[in-house]
Every structure is written in structure tokens, then in C-alpha cells.
Short mmCIF file of C-alpha atoms in Angstrom, two decimals:
data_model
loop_
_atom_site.label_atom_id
_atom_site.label_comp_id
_atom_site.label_asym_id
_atom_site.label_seq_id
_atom_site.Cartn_x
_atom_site.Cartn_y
_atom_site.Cartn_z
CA UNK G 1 -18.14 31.81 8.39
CA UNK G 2 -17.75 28.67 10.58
CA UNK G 3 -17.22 28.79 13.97
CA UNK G 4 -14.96 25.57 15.61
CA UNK G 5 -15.69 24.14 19.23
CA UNK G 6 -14.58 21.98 21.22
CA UNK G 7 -17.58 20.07 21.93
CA UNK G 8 -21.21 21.41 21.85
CA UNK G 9 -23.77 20.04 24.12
CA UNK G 10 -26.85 20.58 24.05
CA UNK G 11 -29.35 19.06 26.96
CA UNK G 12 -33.02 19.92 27.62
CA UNK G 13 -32.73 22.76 24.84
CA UNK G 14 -35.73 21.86 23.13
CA UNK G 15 -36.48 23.56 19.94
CA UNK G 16 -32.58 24.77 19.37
CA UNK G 17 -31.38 25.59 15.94
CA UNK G 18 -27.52 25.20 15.37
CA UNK G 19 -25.89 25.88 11.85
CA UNK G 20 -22.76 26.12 10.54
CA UNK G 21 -20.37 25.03 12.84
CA UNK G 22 -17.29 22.46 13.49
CA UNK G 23 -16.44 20.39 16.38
CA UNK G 24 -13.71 17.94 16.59
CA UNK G 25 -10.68 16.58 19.01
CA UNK G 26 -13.32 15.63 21.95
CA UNK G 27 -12.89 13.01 24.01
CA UNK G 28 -16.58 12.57 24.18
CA UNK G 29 -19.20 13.36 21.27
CA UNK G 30 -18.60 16.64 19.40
CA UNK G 31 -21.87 17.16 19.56
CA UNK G 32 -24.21 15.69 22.28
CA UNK G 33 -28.29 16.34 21.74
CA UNK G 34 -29.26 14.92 25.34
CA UNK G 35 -33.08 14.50 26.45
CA UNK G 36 -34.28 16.91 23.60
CA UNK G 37 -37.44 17.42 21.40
CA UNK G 38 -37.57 19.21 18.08
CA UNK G 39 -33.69 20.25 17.65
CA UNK G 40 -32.19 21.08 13.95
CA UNK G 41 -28.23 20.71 13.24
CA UNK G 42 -27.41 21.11 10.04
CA UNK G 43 -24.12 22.55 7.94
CA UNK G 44 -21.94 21.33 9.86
CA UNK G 45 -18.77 18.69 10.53
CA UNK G 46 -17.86 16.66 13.72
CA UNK G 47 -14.60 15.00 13.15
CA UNK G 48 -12.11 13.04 15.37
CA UNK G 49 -14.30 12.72 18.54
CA UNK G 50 -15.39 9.58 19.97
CA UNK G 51 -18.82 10.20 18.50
CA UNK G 52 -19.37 12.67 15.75
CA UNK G 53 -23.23 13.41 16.87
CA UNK G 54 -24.96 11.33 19.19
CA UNK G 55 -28.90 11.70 20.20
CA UNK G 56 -29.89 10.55 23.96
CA UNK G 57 -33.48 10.41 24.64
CA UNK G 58 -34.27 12.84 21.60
CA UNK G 59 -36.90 12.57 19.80
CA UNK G 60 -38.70 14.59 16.79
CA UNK G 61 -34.96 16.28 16.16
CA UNK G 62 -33.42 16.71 12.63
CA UNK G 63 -29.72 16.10 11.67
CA UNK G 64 -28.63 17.13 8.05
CA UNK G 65 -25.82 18.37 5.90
CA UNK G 66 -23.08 16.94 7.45
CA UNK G 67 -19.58 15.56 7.74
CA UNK G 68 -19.02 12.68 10.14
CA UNK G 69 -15.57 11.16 9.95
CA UNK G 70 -12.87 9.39 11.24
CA UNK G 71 -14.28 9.01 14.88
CA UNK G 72 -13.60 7.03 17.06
CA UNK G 73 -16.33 5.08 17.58
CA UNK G 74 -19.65 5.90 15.61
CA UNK G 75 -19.97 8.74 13.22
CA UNK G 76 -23.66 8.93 14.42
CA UNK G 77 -25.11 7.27 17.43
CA UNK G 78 -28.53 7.34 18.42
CA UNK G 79 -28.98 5.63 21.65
CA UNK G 80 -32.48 5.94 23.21
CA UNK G 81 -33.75 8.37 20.68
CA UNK G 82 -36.55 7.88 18.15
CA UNK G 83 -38.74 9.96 15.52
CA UNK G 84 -35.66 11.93 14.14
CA UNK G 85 -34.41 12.76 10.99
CA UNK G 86 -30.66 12.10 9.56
CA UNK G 87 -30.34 12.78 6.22
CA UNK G 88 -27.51 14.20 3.76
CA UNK G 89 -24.38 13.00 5.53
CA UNK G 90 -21.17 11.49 5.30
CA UNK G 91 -20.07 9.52 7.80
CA UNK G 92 -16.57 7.51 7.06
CA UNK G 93 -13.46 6.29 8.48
CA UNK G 94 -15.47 5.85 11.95
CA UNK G 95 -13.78 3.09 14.53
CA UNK G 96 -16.99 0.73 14.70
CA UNK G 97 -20.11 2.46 12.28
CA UNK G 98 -20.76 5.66 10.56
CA UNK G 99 -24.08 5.13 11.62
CA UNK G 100 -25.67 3.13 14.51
CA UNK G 101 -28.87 2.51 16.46
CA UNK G 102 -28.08 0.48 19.83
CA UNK G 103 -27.18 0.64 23.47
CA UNK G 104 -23.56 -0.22 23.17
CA UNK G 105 -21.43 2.80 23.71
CA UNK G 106 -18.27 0.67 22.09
CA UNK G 107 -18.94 -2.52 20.57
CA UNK G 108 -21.36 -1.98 17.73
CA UNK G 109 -24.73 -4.18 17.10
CA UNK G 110 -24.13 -7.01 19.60
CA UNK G 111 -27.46 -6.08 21.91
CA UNK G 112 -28.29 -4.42 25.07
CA UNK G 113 -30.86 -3.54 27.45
CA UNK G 114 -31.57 0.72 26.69
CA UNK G 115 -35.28 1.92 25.80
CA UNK G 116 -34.56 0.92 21.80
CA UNK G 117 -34.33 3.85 18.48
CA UNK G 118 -37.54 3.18 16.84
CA UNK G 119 -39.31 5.34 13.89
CA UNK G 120 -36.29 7.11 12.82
CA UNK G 121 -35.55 7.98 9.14
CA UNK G 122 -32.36 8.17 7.59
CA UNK G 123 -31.58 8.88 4.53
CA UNK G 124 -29.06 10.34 1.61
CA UNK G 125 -26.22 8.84 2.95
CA UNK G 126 -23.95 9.05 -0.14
CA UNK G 127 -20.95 7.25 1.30
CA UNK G 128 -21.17 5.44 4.87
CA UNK G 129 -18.16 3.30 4.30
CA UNK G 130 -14.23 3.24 5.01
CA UNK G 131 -12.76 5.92 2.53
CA UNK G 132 -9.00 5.29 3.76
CA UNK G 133 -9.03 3.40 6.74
CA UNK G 134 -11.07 0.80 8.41
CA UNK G 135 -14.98 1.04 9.77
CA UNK G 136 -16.77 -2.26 10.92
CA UNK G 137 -20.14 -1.25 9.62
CA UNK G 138 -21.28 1.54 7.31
CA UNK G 139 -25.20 1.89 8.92
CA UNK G 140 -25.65 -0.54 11.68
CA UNK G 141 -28.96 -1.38 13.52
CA UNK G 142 -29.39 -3.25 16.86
CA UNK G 143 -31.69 -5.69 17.66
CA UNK G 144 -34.81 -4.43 19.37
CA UNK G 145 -34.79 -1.14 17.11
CA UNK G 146 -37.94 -1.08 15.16
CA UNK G 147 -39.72 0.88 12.41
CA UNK G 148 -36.48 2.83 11.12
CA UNK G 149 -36.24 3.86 7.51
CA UNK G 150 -33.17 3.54 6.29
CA UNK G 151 -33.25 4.85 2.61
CA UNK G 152 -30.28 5.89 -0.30
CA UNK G 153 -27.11 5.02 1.72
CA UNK G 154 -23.78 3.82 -0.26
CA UNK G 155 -21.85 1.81 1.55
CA UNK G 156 -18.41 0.51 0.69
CA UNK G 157 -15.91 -1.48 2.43
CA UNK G 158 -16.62 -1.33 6.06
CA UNK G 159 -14.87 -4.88 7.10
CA UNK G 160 -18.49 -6.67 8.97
CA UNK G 161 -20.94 -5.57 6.29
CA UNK G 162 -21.97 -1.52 5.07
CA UNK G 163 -25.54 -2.22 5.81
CA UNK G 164 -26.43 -4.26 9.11
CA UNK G 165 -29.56 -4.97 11.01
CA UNK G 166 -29.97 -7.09 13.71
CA UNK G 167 -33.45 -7.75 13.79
CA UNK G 168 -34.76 -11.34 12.33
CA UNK G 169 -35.74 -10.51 8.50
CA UNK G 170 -35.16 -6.72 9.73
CA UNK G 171 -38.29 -6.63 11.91
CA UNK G 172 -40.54 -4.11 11.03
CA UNK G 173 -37.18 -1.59 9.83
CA UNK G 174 -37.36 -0.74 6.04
CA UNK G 175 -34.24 -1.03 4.21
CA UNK G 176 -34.81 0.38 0.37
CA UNK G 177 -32.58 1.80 -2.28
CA UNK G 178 -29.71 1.20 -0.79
CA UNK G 179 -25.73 0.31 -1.70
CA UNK G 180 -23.23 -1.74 0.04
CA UNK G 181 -22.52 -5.62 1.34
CA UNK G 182 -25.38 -6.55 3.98
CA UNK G 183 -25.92 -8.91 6.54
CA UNK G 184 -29.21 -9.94 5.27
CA UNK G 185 -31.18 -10.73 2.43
CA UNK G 186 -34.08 -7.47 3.90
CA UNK G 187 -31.68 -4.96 3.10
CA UNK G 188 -32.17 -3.21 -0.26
#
């Protein structure tokens, strides 16, 4: 059994466990890990919010088995937050990414001045892209972001490229066995 919120927030909770759950219609993110260490959601869906899931000075937290779509803005977010784990999602139909590391709470992977994402791993991303409407990128990383794996995501037409990082030549991000148009010649 599943049970559906409204929006689930969970701040200085460190070591929580949440399964099985929905949130959607939020204004906000459906589900908000703020300032935590060593969190697990997994099973679950976050669907027509502004952000699906988004990590704020988190670290060491894992995010799996999930459904990320048609939000408003990013699918994922992680803003601030590094050493975590997002793996086995879908995340499609998102306003500007499915998936994005940055500082911009709006615009996508133009910059900005937060502490950066660095040393995160995502991974098993089977489709990161627009299914029926429009998403600017499919797994986008901002410059200043470092040392992020990003492995096994299919991207597919997301209108600015499925698989985007800012970084000259990637910086020290690996990009490997990947799908999707990129912005640079890094990504694979």
C-alpha cells in the first residue's frame, strides 16, 4: 500500500528511511531532504511539484526506485549536496532537467555562486528525456560541480541536449555508458 502526501520534508532527520510513498501537486518540492546525512528514499513517485526530490546540504543520502515526472522545474535537484546516491529513476516531462546539479533554483546550468554537488553518483537512469512534452535537458551539470559519476542514463529529446555538463572537457565528472545528444565530446 502507498500512502500520498502533499509534500514530505524532511530536515536535520539524519539517518531516516522513507519507502513507498507518493507526493505530488506541491508548490514547492514533493520531497525536500534539507541539511541531512545518511537518508534512504526509495519506491516511490513525486510528480507535478516544482521539484520532484531535491537534496540541500545532504550528503552520504541514497535516492532509488523512482518516478520523477512532469515537474515543473527539475525532476531531481541537488543543490549544495554531495556524496549521494541516485540511481534507478525516471525522471521525464520536467520544465528545465530531469536531473540537475547547480545553484539555480529556475534556469538550469547557466552558473551560480552555492557550495557546488561534488562526488555524487548517479546512475540507471533508463529514460531522462521528454516522453510527451518538452524538458530542456535530460541530466544537467553546472559548472563548478566536480567528481560526479554519471553512469547508464538514456536520454531522448530534451530540446538543449539529454546529457549536459558545464565544466571545460567535464572537469574531473565521469560521464560513461551513457545515451542521448550531449553538449560535449566527454560525455559517453
Amino acid at each position: 500500500t502507498r500512502l500520498t502526501m502533499t509534500v514530505l520534508p524532511i530536515r536535520d532527520a539524519n539517518g531516516a528511511i522513507v519507502a513507498h510513498v507518493n507526493a505530488s501537486e506541491n508548490s514547492n518540492a514533493g520531497f525536500l531532504l534539507n541539511r541531512v546525512n545518511g537518508s534512504a528514499i526509495s519506491d516511490f513517485s513525486s510528480d507535478n511539484n516544482a521539484y520532484g526530490v531535491e537534496l540541500f546540504a545532504s550528503t552520504l543520502s541514497s535516492i532509488q526506485r523512482m518516478t520523477t515526472d512532469s515537474n515543473s522545474v527539475y525532476g531531481i535537484w541537488l543543490i549544495s549536496s554531495s556524496r549521494n546516491i541516485v540511481n534507478f529513476f525516471y525522471a521525464r516531462d520536467n520544465g528545465v532537467a530531469g536531473v540537475y546539479l547547480g545553484c539555480q533554483p529556475s534556469a538550469g546550468p547557466i552558473g551560480g555562486t552555492c557550495k557546488p554537488s561534488n562526488n555524487n553518483r548517479i546512475y540507471d537512469g533508463p529514460q531522462v528525456g521528454a516522453a510527451s512534452a518538452s524538458q530542456n535537458y535530460g541530466v544537467a551539470i553546472d559548472a563548478r560541480n566536480a567528481g560526479n559519476v554519471v553512469s547508464g542514463t538514456a536520454g531522448s529529446g530534451d530540446s538543449s541536449a539529454d546529457l549536459e555538463d558545464q565544466n571545460p572537457g567535464c572537469g574531473s565528472d565521469l560521464w560513461f555508458n551513457n545515451s542521448g545528444s550531449t553538449n560535449t565530446s566527454c560525455i559517453h
